[in-house]
Amino acid sequence: MAQIEGKVAIITGAASGIGRACAIVLAREGACVVATDVDSKGLRDTEKLVSDAGGKIVTLTQDVTDEAVWEEVFTEATETFGTPSVLVNNAGIAIAGGITDFTLDDWRRQMAVNVDSVFLGTRAAMNAMSSGGSIINISSVAGLRGAAGASAYCTSKGAVRLFTKAAAVECAQMGTGIRVNSVHPGIIDTPIWQKSITRMTEVMDEERISALTAHSGANQMDVEAIASQSSPMGRAGRPEEVAELVLFLASDASSYISGQEHVVDGAMTAR
């Protein structure tokens, strides 16, 4: 039997990368998936991948920083499939930049997408999940340690880690039956690397950029080169490897696990 047969899962940031992989894996294991993102084209591609594999999915365009839209997403999920019992707060952005050069607008944008959305999603899930459930917040190894040129990103992901713990304790003490956990990917081969390349060039010298980018004029990050230098396993992770952990946390197999951070980084933070 599929591991999460009949569960209804909402996944944000599902147009690509880890979010798309979560949609595919959770649908494969029997969940009815509600996939959201601001990228409509990417969502259509995710929908096709899930549908072609026989999974159940609907897609919704969502700005995760818009408070009112969260209620609409949960209402749509409930009317289409039934009461949601899984929420994967995956949507996120990475804005690189040195602290002295970072703008307040960029700082606030980073926090809005990476932190505010997790609060809004978690609150909506706590109000909607009437018979328990699992909230999975995608953080990062950047939420466990600092990195030059990524102060805002590290701060946002560290906030997700501690918010997760506080929410888990609150849910447990309220007797909601809702579990809340965070997942901390390391270097995973996803589009977020390419989206942040422009800002990364502002905080790295040319020699460092050359070592970490492909031979196409530094227009694309060579994620494998970064991973070979940073991960003891010597390779980048795959989105599916994160999604399989999300599947475990969404399933009843993790029924006594809550308030914990789960690291997927090829032993990068083990040293």
PDB file of C-alpha atoms in Angstrom:
ATOM      1  CA  MET A   1       0.000   0.000   0.000  1.00  0.00           C
ATOM      2  CA  ALA A   2       1.167   3.544  -0.757  1.00  0.00           C
ATOM      3  CA  GLN A   3       2.683   5.287   2.275  1.00  0.00           C
ATOM      4  CA  ILE A   4       0.342   8.293   2.382  1.00  0.00           C
ATOM      5  CA  GLU A   5      -2.689   6.997   0.536  1.00  0.00           C
ATOM      6  CA  GLY A   6      -5.568   9.467   0.629  1.00  0.00           C
ATOM      7  CA  LYS A   7      -3.734  12.285   2.385  1.00  0.00           C
ATOM      8  CA  VAL A   8      -4.110  15.787   0.972  1.00  0.00           C
ATOM      9  CA  ALA A   9      -0.811  17.655   0.670  1.00  0.00           C
ATOM     10  CA  ILE A  10      -0.228  21.326  -0.067  1.00  0.00           C
ATOM     11  CA  ILE A  11       3.253  22.071  -1.434  1.00  0.00           C
ATOM     12  CA  THR A  12       4.499  25.615  -2.053  1.00  0.00           C
ATOM     13  CA  GLY A  13       7.279  26.483  -4.470  1.00  0.00           C
ATOM     14  CA  ALA A  14       6.326  23.415  -6.489  1.00  0.00           C
ATOM     15  CA  ALA A  15       7.186  24.732  -9.956  1.00  0.00           C
ATOM     16  CA  SER A  16      10.725  23.348  -9.839  1.00  0.00           C
ATOM     17  CA  GLY A  17      13.470  21.853  -7.710  1.00  0.00           C
ATOM     18  CA  ILE A  18      12.662  20.375  -4.311  1.00  0.00           C
ATOM     19  CA  GLY A  19       9.009  21.456  -4.450  1.00  0.00           C
ATOM     20  CA  ARG A  20       8.438  19.686  -7.746  1.00  0.00           C
ATOM     21  CA  ALA A  21      10.215  16.577  -6.488  1.00  0.00           C
ATOM     22  CA  CYS A  22       7.995  16.589  -3.384  1.00  0.00           C
ATOM     23  CA  ALA A  23       4.883  16.815  -5.560  1.00  0.00           C
ATOM     24  CA  ILE A  24       6.011  13.851  -7.655  1.00  0.00           C
ATOM     25  CA  VAL A  25       7.061  11.672  -4.713  1.00  0.00           C
ATOM     26  CA  LEU A  26       4.040  12.414  -2.507  1.00  0.00           C
ATOM     27  CA  ALA A  27       1.634  11.838  -5.401  1.00  0.00           C
ATOM     28  CA  ARG A  28       3.437   8.589  -6.217  1.00  0.00           C
ATOM     29  CA  GLU A  29       2.746   7.425  -2.677  1.00  0.00           C
ATOM     30  CA  GLY A  30      -0.972   8.158  -2.842  1.00  0.00           C
ATOM     31  CA  ALA A  31      -1.367  11.788  -1.778  1.00  0.00           C
ATOM     32  CA  CYS A  32      -3.676  14.213  -3.529  1.00  0.00           C
ATOM     33  CA  VAL A  33      -1.375  17.147  -4.220  1.00  0.00           C
ATOM     34  CA  VAL A  34      -2.141  20.852  -4.304  1.00  0.00           C
ATOM     35  CA  ALA A  35       0.945  22.459  -5.854  1.00  0.00           C
ATOM     36  CA  THR A  36       1.424  26.233  -5.667  1.00  0.00           C
ATOM     37  CA  ASP A  37       3.954  28.736  -6.984  1.00  0.00           C
ATOM     38  CA  VAL A  38       4.235  32.150  -8.638  1.00  0.00           C
ATOM     39  CA  ASP A  39       5.688  30.430 -11.726  1.00  0.00           C
ATOM     40  CA  SER A  40       2.643  29.354 -13.738  1.00  0.00           C
ATOM     41  CA  LYS A  41       4.634  27.694 -16.526  1.00  0.00           C
ATOM     42  CA  GLY A  42       6.686  25.667 -14.075  1.00  0.00           C
ATOM     43  CA  LEU A  43       3.497  24.605 -12.328  1.00  0.00           C
ATOM     44  CA  ARG A  44       2.066  23.339 -15.617  1.00  0.00           C
ATOM     45  CA  ASP A  45       5.202  21.250 -16.126  1.00  0.00           C
ATOM     46  CA  THR A  46       4.912  19.838 -12.597  1.00  0.00           C
ATOM     47  CA  GLU A  47       1.242  19.055 -13.155  1.00  0.00           C
ATOM     48  CA  LYS A  48       2.040  17.145 -16.333  1.00  0.00           C
ATOM     49  CA  LEU A  49       4.794  15.116 -14.666  1.00  0.00           C
ATOM     50  CA  VAL A  50       2.499  14.115 -11.803  1.00  0.00           C
ATOM     51  CA  SER A  51      -0.535  13.464 -13.999  1.00  0.00           C
ATOM     52  CA  ASP A  52       1.420  11.425 -16.547  1.00  0.00           C
ATOM     53  CA  ALA A  53       2.580   9.194 -13.684  1.00  0.00           C
ATOM     54  CA  GLY A  54      -1.019   8.639 -12.591  1.00  0.00           C
ATOM     55  CA  GLY A  55      -1.001  11.039  -9.643  1.00  0.00           C
ATOM     56  CA  LYS A  56      -3.741  13.397  -8.492  1.00  0.00           C
ATOM     57  CA  ILE A  57      -2.815  17.077  -8.598  1.00  0.00           C
ATOM     58  CA  VAL A  58      -4.235  20.570  -8.927  1.00  0.00           C
ATOM     59  CA  THR A  59      -2.100  23.678  -9.269  1.00  0.00           C
ATOM     60  CA  LEU A  60      -2.695  27.177  -7.926  1.00  0.00           C
ATOM     61  CA  THR A  61      -0.792  30.389  -8.506  1.00  0.00           C
ATOM     62  CA  GLN A  62       0.217  31.710  -5.088  1.00  0.00           C
ATOM     63  CA  ASP A  63       2.292  34.542  -3.705  1.00  0.00           C
ATOM     64  CA  VAL A  64       3.181  32.984  -0.348  1.00  0.00           C
ATOM     65  CA  THR A  65       3.645  36.425   1.221  1.00  0.00           C
ATOM     66  CA  ASP A  66      -0.005  37.351   0.586  1.00  0.00           C
ATOM     67  CA  GLU A  67      -1.948  36.609   3.770  1.00  0.00           C
ATOM     68  CA  ALA A  68      -5.380  36.468   2.140  1.00  0.00           C
ATOM     69  CA  VAL A  69      -4.319  33.943  -0.501  1.00  0.00           C
ATOM     70  CA  TRP A  70      -3.430  31.339   2.117  1.00  0.00           C
ATOM     71  CA  GLU A  71      -7.067  30.972   3.145  1.00  0.00           C
ATOM     72  CA  GLU A  72      -8.010  30.610  -0.520  1.00  0.00           C
ATOM     73  CA  VAL A  73      -5.447  27.843  -1.024  1.00  0.00           C
ATOM     74  CA  PHE A  74      -6.721  25.813   1.917  1.00  0.00           C
ATOM     75  CA  THR A  75     -10.337  26.366   0.865  1.00  0.00           C
ATOM     76  CA  GLU A  76      -9.583  25.210  -2.678  1.00  0.00           C
ATOM     77  CA  ALA A  77      -7.681  22.163  -1.399  1.00  0.00           C
ATOM     78  CA  THR A  78     -10.550  21.190   0.897  1.00  0.00           C
ATOM     79  CA  GLU A  79     -13.220  21.634  -1.758  1.00  0.00           C
ATOM     80  CA  THR A  80     -11.217  19.663  -4.337  1.00  0.00           C
ATOM     81  CA  PHE A  81      -9.753  16.795  -2.321  1.00  0.00           C
ATOM     82  CA  GLY A  82     -10.787  17.097   1.328  1.00  0.00           C
ATOM     83  CA  THR A  83      -9.163  18.456   4.474  1.00  0.00           C
ATOM     84  CA  PRO A  84      -5.382  18.863   4.052  1.00  0.00           C
ATOM     85  CA  SER A  85      -3.210  16.829   6.411  1.00  0.00           C
ATOM     86  CA  VAL A  86       0.223  17.714   4.973  1.00  0.00           C
ATOM     87  CA  LEU A  87       1.786  21.126   4.330  1.00  0.00           C
ATOM     88  CA  VAL A  88       5.241  21.497   2.813  1.00  0.00           C
ATOM     89  CA  ASN A  89       6.405  25.106   3.230  1.00  0.00           C
ATOM     90  CA  ASN A  90       9.031  24.972   0.500  1.00  0.00           C
ATOM     91  CA  ALA A  91       8.829  28.319  -1.323  1.00  0.00           C
ATOM     92  CA  GLY A  92      11.964  30.385  -0.857  1.00  0.00           C
ATOM     93  CA  ILE A  93      14.494  32.717  -2.441  1.00  0.00           C
ATOM     94  CA  ALA A  94      18.202  33.372  -1.926  1.00  0.00           C
ATOM     95  CA  ILE A  95      19.450  36.949  -2.128  1.00  0.00           C
ATOM     96  CA  ALA A  96      23.212  37.155  -1.753  1.00  0.00           C
ATOM     97  CA  GLY A  97      25.148  40.254  -0.777  1.00  0.00           C
ATOM     98  CA  GLY A  98      27.619  41.635   1.714  1.00  0.00           C
ATOM     99  CA  ILE A  99      26.086  43.129   4.857  1.00  0.00           C
ATOM    100  CA  THR A 100      27.460  46.616   4.222  1.00  0.00           C
ATOM    101  CA  ASP A 101      26.067  46.640   0.678  1.00  0.00           C
ATOM    102  CA  PHE A 102      22.736  44.946   1.428  1.00  0.00           C
ATOM    103  CA  THR A 103      19.611  47.079   1.063  1.00  0.00           C
ATOM    104  CA  LEU A 104      16.807  47.105   3.579  1.00  0.00           C
ATOM    105  CA  ASP A 105      14.364  46.314   0.776  1.00  0.00           C
ATOM    106  CA  ASP A 106      16.327  43.179  -0.128  1.00  0.00           C
ATOM    107  CA  TRP A 107      16.490  42.192   3.547  1.00  0.00           C
ATOM    108  CA  ARG A 108      12.737  42.587   3.951  1.00  0.00           C
ATOM    109  CA  ARG A 109      12.034  40.689   0.729  1.00  0.00           C
ATOM    110  CA  GLN A 110      14.215  37.817   1.909  1.00  0.00           C
ATOM    111  CA  MET A 111      12.374  37.644   5.229  1.00  0.00           C
ATOM    112  CA  ALA A 112       8.933  37.979   3.652  1.00  0.00           C
ATOM    113  CA  VAL A 113       9.367  35.049   1.286  1.00  0.00           C
ATOM    114  CA  ASN A 114      11.384  32.750   3.545  1.00  0.00           C
ATOM    115  CA  VAL A 115       9.976  33.514   7.006  1.00  0.00           C
ATOM    116  CA  ASP A 116       6.628  35.286   6.772  1.00  0.00           C
ATOM    117  CA  SER A 117       5.322  32.630   4.382  1.00  0.00           C
ATOM    118  CA  VAL A 118       6.225  29.844   6.794  1.00  0.00           C
ATOM    119  CA  PHE A 119       4.349  31.598   9.590  1.00  0.00           C
ATOM    120  CA  LEU A 120       1.317  32.230   7.363  1.00  0.00           C
ATOM    121  CA  GLY A 121       1.267  28.673   6.050  1.00  0.00           C
ATOM    122  CA  THR A 122       1.730  27.109   9.463  1.00  0.00           C
ATOM    123  CA  ARG A 123      -1.021  29.245  10.989  1.00  0.00           C
ATOM    124  CA  ALA A 124      -3.390  28.361   8.152  1.00  0.00           C
ATOM    125  CA  ALA A 125      -2.586  24.663   8.540  1.00  0.00           C
ATOM    126  CA  MET A 126      -3.120  24.741  12.303  1.00  0.00           C
ATOM    127  CA  ASN A 127      -6.555  26.259  11.736  1.00  0.00           C
ATOM    128  CA  ALA A 128      -7.496  23.821   8.983  1.00  0.00           C
ATOM    129  CA  MET A 129      -6.084  20.452  10.051  1.00  0.00           C
ATOM    130  CA  SER A 130      -8.943  19.184  12.172  1.00  0.00           C
ATOM    131  CA  SER A 131      -7.649  15.644  12.670  1.00  0.00           C
ATOM    132  CA  GLY A 132      -3.913  16.117  12.993  1.00  0.00           C
ATOM    133  CA  GLY A 133      -1.331  16.386  10.291  1.00  0.00           C
ATOM    134  CA  SER A 134       2.263  17.104   9.391  1.00  0.00           C
ATOM    135  CA  ILE A 135       3.813  20.494   8.623  1.00  0.00           C
ATOM    136  CA  ILE A 136       7.225  20.305   6.986  1.00  0.00           C
ATOM    137  CA  ASN A 137       9.217  23.515   6.725  1.00  0.00           C
ATOM    138  CA  ILE A 138      12.099  23.526   4.260  1.00  0.00           C
ATOM    139  CA  SER A 139      15.008  25.371   5.859  1.00  0.00           C
ATOM    140  CA  SER A 140      18.670  24.899   4.868  1.00  0.00           C
ATOM    141  CA  VAL A 141      22.087  24.086   6.285  1.00  0.00           C
ATOM    142  CA  ALA A 142      22.414  27.881   6.078  1.00  0.00           C
ATOM    143  CA  GLY A 143      19.985  27.915   8.992  1.00  0.00           C
ATOM    144  CA  LEU A 144      22.520  25.967  11.054  1.00  0.00           C
ATOM    145  CA  ARG A 145      25.693  27.943  10.390  1.00  0.00           C
ATOM    146  CA  GLY A 146      26.808  31.254   8.942  1.00  0.00           C
ATOM    147  CA  ALA A 147      28.174  32.044   5.509  1.00  0.00           C
ATOM    148  CA  ALA A 148      29.789  35.229   4.231  1.00  0.00           C
ATOM    149  CA  GLY A 149      27.687  36.987   1.646  1.00  0.00           C
ATOM    150  CA  ALA A 150      24.539  35.189   2.779  1.00  0.00           C
ATOM    151  CA  SER A 151      23.648  36.887   6.059  1.00  0.00           C
ATOM    152  CA  ALA A 152      20.003  37.504   5.140  1.00  0.00           C
ATOM    153  CA  TYR A 153      19.517  33.994   3.800  1.00  0.00           C
ATOM    154  CA  CYS A 154      21.142  32.439   6.879  1.00  0.00           C
ATOM    155  CA  THR A 155      19.005  34.591   9.154  1.00  0.00           C
ATOM    156  CA  SER A 156      15.813  33.628   7.360  1.00  0.00           C
ATOM    157  CA  LYS A 157      16.579  29.923   7.411  1.00  0.00           C
ATOM    158  CA  GLY A 158      17.657  30.037  11.063  1.00  0.00           C
ATOM    159  CA  ALA A 159      14.328  31.683  11.846  1.00  0.00           C
ATOM    160  CA  VAL A 160      12.497  28.842  10.089  1.00  0.00           C
ATOM    161  CA  ARG A 161      14.347  26.324  12.274  1.00  0.00           C
ATOM    162  CA  LEU A 162      13.375  27.929  15.576  1.00  0.00           C
ATOM    163  CA  PHE A 163       9.861  28.839  14.482  1.00  0.00           C
ATOM    164  CA  THR A 164       9.388  25.164  13.631  1.00  0.00           C
ATOM    165  CA  LYS A 165      10.413  24.107  17.127  1.00  0.00           C
ATOM    166  CA  ALA A 166       8.129  26.650  18.783  1.00  0.00           C
ATOM    167  CA  ALA A 167       5.201  25.612  16.581  1.00  0.00           C
ATOM    168  CA  ALA A 168       5.827  21.931  17.321  1.00  0.00           C
ATOM    169  CA  VAL A 169       5.702  22.519  21.089  1.00  0.00           C
ATOM    170  CA  GLU A 170       2.586  24.648  20.767  1.00  0.00           C
ATOM    171  CA  CYS A 171       0.786  22.061  18.634  1.00  0.00           C
ATOM    172  CA  ALA A 172       1.734  19.290  21.041  1.00  0.00           C
ATOM    173  CA  GLN A 173       0.567  21.189  24.108  1.00  0.00           C
ATOM    174  CA  MET A 174      -2.703  22.115  22.401  1.00  0.00           C
ATOM    175  CA  GLY A 175      -3.319  18.454  21.579  1.00  0.00           C
ATOM    176  CA  THR A 176      -3.876  19.177  17.885  1.00  0.00           C
ATOM    177  CA  GLY A 177      -2.174  16.037  16.655  1.00  0.00           C
ATOM    178  CA  ILE A 178      -0.142  18.202  14.274  1.00  0.00           C
ATOM    179  CA  ARG A 179       3.566  17.556  13.997  1.00  0.00           C
ATOM    180  CA  VAL A 180       5.990  20.236  12.780  1.00  0.00           C
ATOM    181  CA  ASN A 181       9.507  19.524  11.526  1.00  0.00           C
ATOM    182  CA  SER A 182      12.168  21.311   9.501  1.00  0.00           C
ATOM    183  CA  VAL A 183      14.315  19.904   6.702  1.00  0.00           C
ATOM    184  CA  HIS A 184      17.782  21.334   6.060  1.00  0.00           C
ATOM    185  CA  PRO A 185      19.128  20.573   2.588  1.00  0.00           C
ATOM    186  CA  GLY A 186      22.766  21.142   1.791  1.00  0.00           C
ATOM    187  CA  ILE A 187      23.948  21.654  -1.763  1.00  0.00           C
ATOM    188  CA  ILE A 188      21.091  20.367  -3.886  1.00  0.00           C
ATOM    189  CA  ASP A 189      21.063  20.740  -7.661  1.00  0.00           C
ATOM    190  CA  THR A 190      18.074  23.090  -8.037  1.00  0.00           C
ATOM    191  CA  PRO A 191      17.340  26.347  -9.939  1.00  0.00           C
ATOM    192  CA  ILE A 192      17.858  28.491  -6.823  1.00  0.00           C
ATOM    193  CA  TRP A 193      21.596  28.432  -7.561  1.00  0.00           C
ATOM    194  CA  GLN A 194      21.091  29.899 -11.019  1.00  0.00           C
ATOM    195  CA  LYS A 195      18.647  32.535  -9.768  1.00  0.00           C
ATOM    196  CA  SER A 196      21.177  33.875  -7.270  1.00  0.00           C
ATOM    197  CA  ILE A 197      24.213  33.901  -9.596  1.00  0.00           C
ATOM    198  CA  THR A 198      23.943  37.619 -10.400  1.00  0.00           C
ATOM    199  CA  ARG A 199      23.969  38.637  -6.753  1.00  0.00           C
ATOM    200  CA  MET A 200      26.709  36.144  -5.903  1.00  0.00           C
ATOM    201  CA  THR A 201      29.059  37.805  -8.389  1.00  0.00           C
ATOM    202  CA  GLU A 202      28.752  40.967  -6.323  1.00  0.00           C
ATOM    203  CA  VAL A 203      30.252  39.347  -3.217  1.00  0.00           C
ATOM    204  CA  MET A 204      32.846  36.975  -4.718  1.00  0.00           C
ATOM    205  CA  ASP A 205      36.055  37.800  -6.538  1.00  0.00           C
ATOM    206  CA  GLU A 206      36.549  36.705 -10.159  1.00  0.00           C
ATOM    207  CA  GLU A 207      38.843  33.785  -9.283  1.00  0.00           C
ATOM    208  CA  ARG A 208      36.285  32.313  -6.873  1.00  0.00           C
ATOM    209  CA  ILE A 209      33.442  32.785  -9.356  1.00  0.00           C
ATOM    210  CA  SER A 210      35.508  31.134 -12.084  1.00  0.00           C
ATOM    211  CA  ALA A 211      36.068  28.088  -9.879  1.00  0.00           C
ATOM    212  CA  LEU A 212      32.396  27.702  -9.094  1.00  0.00           C
ATOM    213  CA  THR A 213      30.813  28.411 -12.449  1.00  0.00           C
ATOM    214  CA  ALA A 214      30.657  26.647 -15.757  1.00  0.00           C
ATOM    215  CA  HIS A 215      32.762  27.725 -18.727  1.00  0.00           C
ATOM    216  CA  SER A 216      29.882  29.739 -20.207  1.00  0.00           C
ATOM    217  CA  GLY A 217      30.985  33.170 -19.108  1.00  0.00           C
ATOM    218  CA  ALA A 218      29.954  32.652 -15.478  1.00  0.00           C
ATOM    219  CA  ASN A 219      26.306  32.654 -16.496  1.00  0.00           C
ATOM    220  CA  GLN A 220      25.528  29.384 -14.755  1.00  0.00           C
ATOM    221  CA  MET A 221      26.640  27.936 -11.445  1.00  0.00           C
ATOM    222  CA  ASP A 222      28.476  24.642 -11.582  1.00  0.00           C
ATOM    223  CA  VAL A 223      26.726  23.071  -8.613  1.00  0.00           C
ATOM    224  CA  GLU A 224      28.838  19.914  -8.799  1.00  0.00           C
ATOM    225  CA  ALA A 225      32.008  22.010  -8.491  1.00  0.00           C
ATOM    226  CA  ILE A 226      30.628  23.659  -5.374  1.00  0.00           C
ATOM    227  CA  ALA A 227      29.585  20.313  -3.922  1.00  0.00           C
ATOM    228  CA  SER A 228      32.944  18.686  -4.633  1.00  0.00           C
ATOM    229  CA  GLN A 229      34.593  21.359  -2.487  1.00  0.00           C
ATOM    230  CA  SER A 230      31.997  21.460   0.282  1.00  0.00           C
ATOM    231  CA  SER A 231      30.465  18.007   0.724  1.00  0.00           C
ATOM    232  CA  PRO A 232      32.431  14.995   2.011  1.00  0.00           C
ATOM    233  CA  MET A 233      30.340  12.862  -0.330  1.00  0.00           C
ATOM    234  CA  GLY A 234      31.777  14.892  -3.196  1.00  0.00           C
ATOM    235  CA  ARG A 235      28.570  15.506  -5.096  1.00  0.00           C
ATOM    236  CA  ALA A 236      25.450  17.623  -5.072  1.00  0.00           C
ATOM    237  CA  GLY A 237      22.262  16.159  -3.708  1.00  0.00           C
ATOM    238  CA  ARG A 238      19.249  15.496  -5.892  1.00  0.00           C
ATOM    239  CA  PRO A 239      15.844  17.054  -5.186  1.00  0.00           C
ATOM    240  CA  GLU A 240      14.391  13.538  -4.977  1.00  0.00           C
ATOM    241  CA  GLU A 241      16.681  12.743  -2.049  1.00  0.00           C
ATOM    242  CA  VAL A 242      15.125  15.591  -0.084  1.00  0.00           C
ATOM    243  CA  ALA A 243      11.630  14.627  -1.218  1.00  0.00           C
ATOM    244  CA  GLU A 244      12.018  11.095   0.128  1.00  0.00           C
ATOM    245  CA  LEU A 245      12.716  12.534   3.595  1.00  0.00           C
ATOM    246  CA  VAL A 246       9.689  14.808   3.247  1.00  0.00           C
ATOM    247  CA  LEU A 247       7.645  11.708   2.396  1.00  0.00           C
ATOM    248  CA  PHE A 248       8.762  10.030   5.627  1.00  0.00           C
ATOM    249  CA  LEU A 249       7.840  13.106   7.674  1.00  0.00           C
ATOM    250  CA  ALA A 250       4.465  13.302   5.936  1.00  0.00           C
ATOM    251  CA  SER A 251       3.701   9.649   6.675  1.00  0.00           C
ATOM    252  CA  ASP A 252       2.482   7.969   9.838  1.00  0.00           C
ATOM    253  CA  ALA A 253       5.882   6.256  10.078  1.00  0.00           C
ATOM    254  CA  SER A 254       7.153   9.482  11.716  1.00  0.00           C
ATOM    255  CA  SER A 255       4.218   9.779  14.141  1.00  0.00           C
ATOM    256  CA  TYR A 256       6.415  10.502  17.206  1.00  0.00           C
ATOM    257  CA  ILE A 257       8.816  12.907  15.497  1.00  0.00           C
ATOM    258  CA  SER A 258       8.132  16.610  15.920  1.00  0.00           C
ATOM    259  CA  GLY A 259      10.125  19.780  16.484  1.00  0.00           C
ATOM    260  CA  GLN A 260      13.272  18.345  14.946  1.00  0.00           C
ATOM    261  CA  GLU A 261      15.662  19.482  12.225  1.00  0.00           C
ATOM    262  CA  HIS A 262      16.497  16.864   9.605  1.00  0.00           C
ATOM    263  CA  VAL A 263      19.677  17.490   7.633  1.00  0.00           C
ATOM    264  CA  VAL A 264      20.220  16.255   4.062  1.00  0.00           C
ATOM    265  CA  ASP A 265      23.708  17.433   3.139  1.00  0.00           C
ATOM    266  CA  GLY A 266      26.089  14.569   2.357  1.00  0.00           C
ATOM    267  CA  ALA A 267      27.823  15.049   5.738  1.00  0.00           C
ATOM    268  CA  MET A 268      28.719  18.699   4.980  1.00  0.00           C
ATOM    269  CA  THR A 269      27.783  19.894   8.487  1.00  0.00           C
ATOM    270  CA  ALA A 270      29.251  16.824  10.183  1.00  0.00           C
ATOM    271  CA  ARG A 271      32.742  18.282  10.258  1.00  0.00           C
TER     272      ARG A 271
END
